[in-house]
Coordinates of C-alpha atoms in Angstrom, one line a residue:
X89 CA 70.2 -14.2 71.7
X90 CA 71.0 -11.7 69.1
X91 CA 72.0 -14.5 66.6
X92 CA 68.6 -16.1 67.2
X93 CA 66.9 -12.8 66.6
X94 CA 68.9 -12.2 63.5
X95 CA 68.2 -15.6 62.3
X96 CA 64.5 -15.1 62.9
X97 CA 64.8 -11.7 61.3
X98 CA 66.6 -13.2 58.3
X99 CA 63.9 -15.8 58.0
X100 CA 61.2 -13.2 58.2
X101 CA 63.0 -11.1 55.6
X102 CA 63.4 -14.1 53.4
X103 CA 59.7 -15.0 53.7
X104 CA 58.7 -11.4 53.2
X105 CA 60.8 -11.3 49.9
X106 CA 59.2 -14.5 48.6
X107 CA 55.7 -13.3 49.5
X108 CA 56.4 -9.9 47.9
X109 CA 57.6 -11.7 44.7
X110 CA 54.5 -13.8 44.6
X111 CA 52.2 -10.8 45.3
X112 CA 54.0 -8.9 42.5
X113 CA 53.3 -11.8 40.1
X114 CA 49.7 -12.1 41.2
X115 CA 48.2 -9.5 38.8
X116 CA 50.0 -11.1 35.8
X117 CA 48.8 -14.5 36.9
X118 CA 45.2 -13.2 37.4
X119 CA 45.4 -11.6 33.8
X120 CA 46.5 -14.9 32.4
X121 CA 43.7 -16.7 34.1
X122 CA 41.2 -14.1 32.9
X123 CA 42.5 -14.6 29.4
X124 CA 42.2 -18.3 29.7
X125 CA 38.7 -18.0 31.2
X126 CA 37.7 -15.6 28.3
X127 CA 38.9 -18.2 25.7
X128 CA 37.1 -20.9 27.6
X129 CA 33.9 -18.7 27.5
X130 CA 34.3 -18.1 23.7
X131 CA 34.7 -21.8 23.2
X132 CA 31.7 -22.5 25.4
X133 CA 29.6 -20.0 23.4
X134 CA 30.7 -21.6 20.1
X135 CA 29.8 -25.0 21.4
X136 CA 26.4 -23.8 22.6
X137 CA 25.8 -22.4 19.1
X138 CA 26.8 -25.7 17.5
X139 CA 24.6 -27.6 19.9
X140 CA 21.7 -25.3 19.1
X141 CA 22.3 -25.8 15.3
X142 CA 22.5 -29.6 15.8
X143 CA 19.3 -29.5 17.8
X144 CA 17.5 -27.5 15.1
X145 CA 18.7 -29.9 12.4
X146 CA 17.6 -32.8 14.5
X147 CA 14.2 -31.3 15.0
X148 CA 13.9 -30.6 11.3
X149 CA 15.0 -34.1 10.4
X150 CA 12.6 -35.5 13.0
X151 CA 9.7 -33.5 11.5
X152 CA 10.7 -34.7 8.0
X153 CA 10.9 -38.3 9.3
X154 CA 7.4 -38.0 10.9
X155 CA 6.0 -36.5 7.8
X156 CA 7.5 -39.2 5.6
X157 CA 6.4 -41.9 8.1
X158 CA 2.9 -40.4 8.0
X159 CA 3.0 -40.5 4.2
X160 CA 4.2 -44.1 4.2
X161 CA 1.4 -45.0 6.6
X162 CA -1.2 -43.3 4.5
X163 CA 0.1 -45.0 1.4
X164 CA 0.0 -48.4 3.1
X165 CA -3.6 -47.7 4.1
X166 CA -4.5 -46.7 0.6
X167 CA -2.7 -49.8 -0.8
X168 CA -4.6 -52.0 1.6
X169 CA -7.9 -50.3 0.5
X170 CA -7.0 -51.0 -3.1
X171 CA -6.2 -54.6 -2.3
X172 CA -9.5 -55.0 -0.6
X173 CA -11.3 -53.4 -3.5
X174 CA -9.4 -55.7 -5.9
X175 CA -10.4 -58.8 -3.9
X176 CA -14.1 -57.7 -4.0
X177 CA -13.9 -57.2 -7.8
X178 CA -12.2 -60.5 -8.2
X179 CA -14.9 -62.2 -6.2
X180 CA -17.6 -60.5 -8.3
X181 CA -15.8 -61.6 -11.5
X182 CA -15.5 -65.1 -10.1
X183 CA -19.2 -65.2 -9.6
X184 CA -19.7 -63.9 -13.1
X185 CA -17.3 -66.6 -14.5
X186 CA -19.1 -69.3 -12.5
X187 CA -22.4 -68.1 -13.8
X188 CA -21.1 -68.1 -17.4
X189 CA -19.8 -71.7 -17.0
X190 CA -23.1 -72.9 -15.6
X191 CA -24.9 -71.3 -18.5
X192 CA -22.5 -72.8 -21.0
X193 CA -23.0 -76.3 -19.4
X194 CA -26.8 -75.9 -19.6
X195 CA -27.0 -75.7 -23.4
X196 CA -30.2 -77.7 -23.4
X197 CA -32.0 -74.7 -21.8
X198 CA -32.4 -71.9 -24.2
X199 CA -32.8 -68.4 -22.8
X200 CA -34.5 -65.9 -25.0
X201 CA -32.9 -62.5 -25.5
X202 CA -35.1 -60.8 -22.9
X203 CA -34.2 -63.3 -20.1
X204 CA -30.5 -62.9 -21.0
X205 CA -30.8 -59.1 -21.0
X206 CA -32.5 -59.2 -17.6
X207 CA -29.6 -61.2 -16.2
X208 CA -27.1 -58.8 -17.7
X209 CA -29.2 -55.9 -16.4
X210 CA -29.1 -57.3 -12.8
X211 CA -25.3 -58.0 -13.1
X212 CA -24.5 -54.6 -14.4
X213 CA -26.7 -52.8 -11.9
X214 CA -25.2 -54.6 -8.9
X215 CA -21.7 -55.2 -10.1
X216 CA -21.0 -52.0 -12.2
X217 CA -23.2 -49.6 -10.2
X218 CA -25.5 -48.8 -13.1
X219 CA -23.2 -46.1 -14.7
X220 CA -24.5 -44.3 -17.8
X221 CA -22.3 -46.4 -20.1
X222 CA -24.0 -49.6 -18.9
X223 CA -27.5 -48.2 -19.1
X224 CA -26.9 -46.8 -22.7
X225 CA -25.4 -50.2 -23.8
X226 CA -28.3 -52.1 -22.3
X227 CA -30.8 -49.8 -24.0
X228 CA -29.1 -50.0 -27.4
X229 CA -28.6 -53.8 -27.2
X230 CA -32.0 -54.6 -25.8
X231 CA -34.1 -53.2 -28.6
X232 CA -34.4 -53.8 -32.3
X233 CA -34.4 -50.0 -32.9
X234 CA -31.7 -49.1 -35.4
X235 CA -31.2 -45.4 -34.6
X236 CA -31.8 -43.3 -31.5
X237 CA -31.6 -39.6 -30.8
X238 CA -29.6 -38.3 -28.0
X239 CA -32.7 -36.8 -26.4
X240 CA -34.5 -40.2 -26.5
X241 CA -31.5 -41.9 -24.8
X242 CA -31.4 -39.1 -22.1
X243 CA -35.1 -39.4 -21.5
X244 CA -35.1 -43.2 -21.3
X245 CA -32.0 -43.6 -19.0
X246 CA -32.8 -40.7 -16.6
X247 CA -29.2 -39.4 -16.6
X248 CA -28.3 -35.7 -17.2
X249 CA -27.8 -34.6 -20.8
X250 CA -24.1 -33.8 -20.0
X251 CA -23.5 -37.4 -18.6
X252 CA -25.2 -38.9 -21.7
X253 CA -23.2 -36.7 -24.1
X254 CA -19.9 -37.8 -22.4
X255 CA -21.0 -41.5 -22.4
X256 CA -21.9 -41.3 -26.1
X257 CA -18.5 -39.7 -26.9
X258 CA -16.8 -42.5 -24.9
X259 CA -18.7 -45.2 -26.8
X260 CA -18.1 -43.5 -30.1
X261 CA -14.3 -43.2 -29.4
X262 CA -14.2 -47.0 -28.7
X263 CA -16.0 -47.9 -31.9
X264 CA -19.1 -49.2 -30.3
X265 CA -21.6 -46.6 -31.7
X266 CA -21.7 -44.2 -34.6
X267 CA -22.9 -40.7 -33.7
X268 CA -24.0 -38.0 -36.2
X269 CA -23.3 -34.6 -34.4
X270 CA -25.6 -32.7 -36.8
X271 CA -28.7 -34.8 -36.3
X272 CA -27.8 -36.1 -32.9
X273 CA -28.6 -39.6 -34.1
X274 CA -26.9 -42.7 -32.6
X275 CA -26.5 -46.0 -34.2
X276 CA -25.1 -49.2 -32.5
X277 CA -22.2 -50.7 -34.4
X278 CA -21.5 -53.8 -32.3
X279 CA -24.6 -55.8 -31.5
X280 CA -24.2 -58.8 -29.3
X281 CA -26.4 -61.6 -30.5

């Protein structure tokens, strides 16, 4: 029986020594694990920072994309508006061209200058929105008067003096009228017969 007890005692002692060695190594193992977890935590923090940076860049890029997409949409809308306006003008010009061809074919009918001016007046008022340039040109072309004063033109057309002055400068710069700044007299250079 004593050998059995000794054997059990030896087994116990052996187990105790192994457990003691493992318990003694436990603090070092725990420290190694803590160091490892600390490194993992640092890596995790760095990765979270990178993810945040990438999310911010993504948000910025998304906003830029939306802004550019909005600009492209606005430009497409504006382009479509211009295309519509161009088509309207082309239709108006087609009507004007057709009317001119009809008039050219009807040479047997002679229109006097007043009738022709009435047609031009209607066309200009409806097609070109009766701007000051058109009114001044109609006035100068439609009469036999050689010279006009700026005040006469202003009173006759009903536009503001500033609008008339700008119109006269535009017409002078294009060689259509001659304007004496000192006397404010205007003379038509190109008369359409």
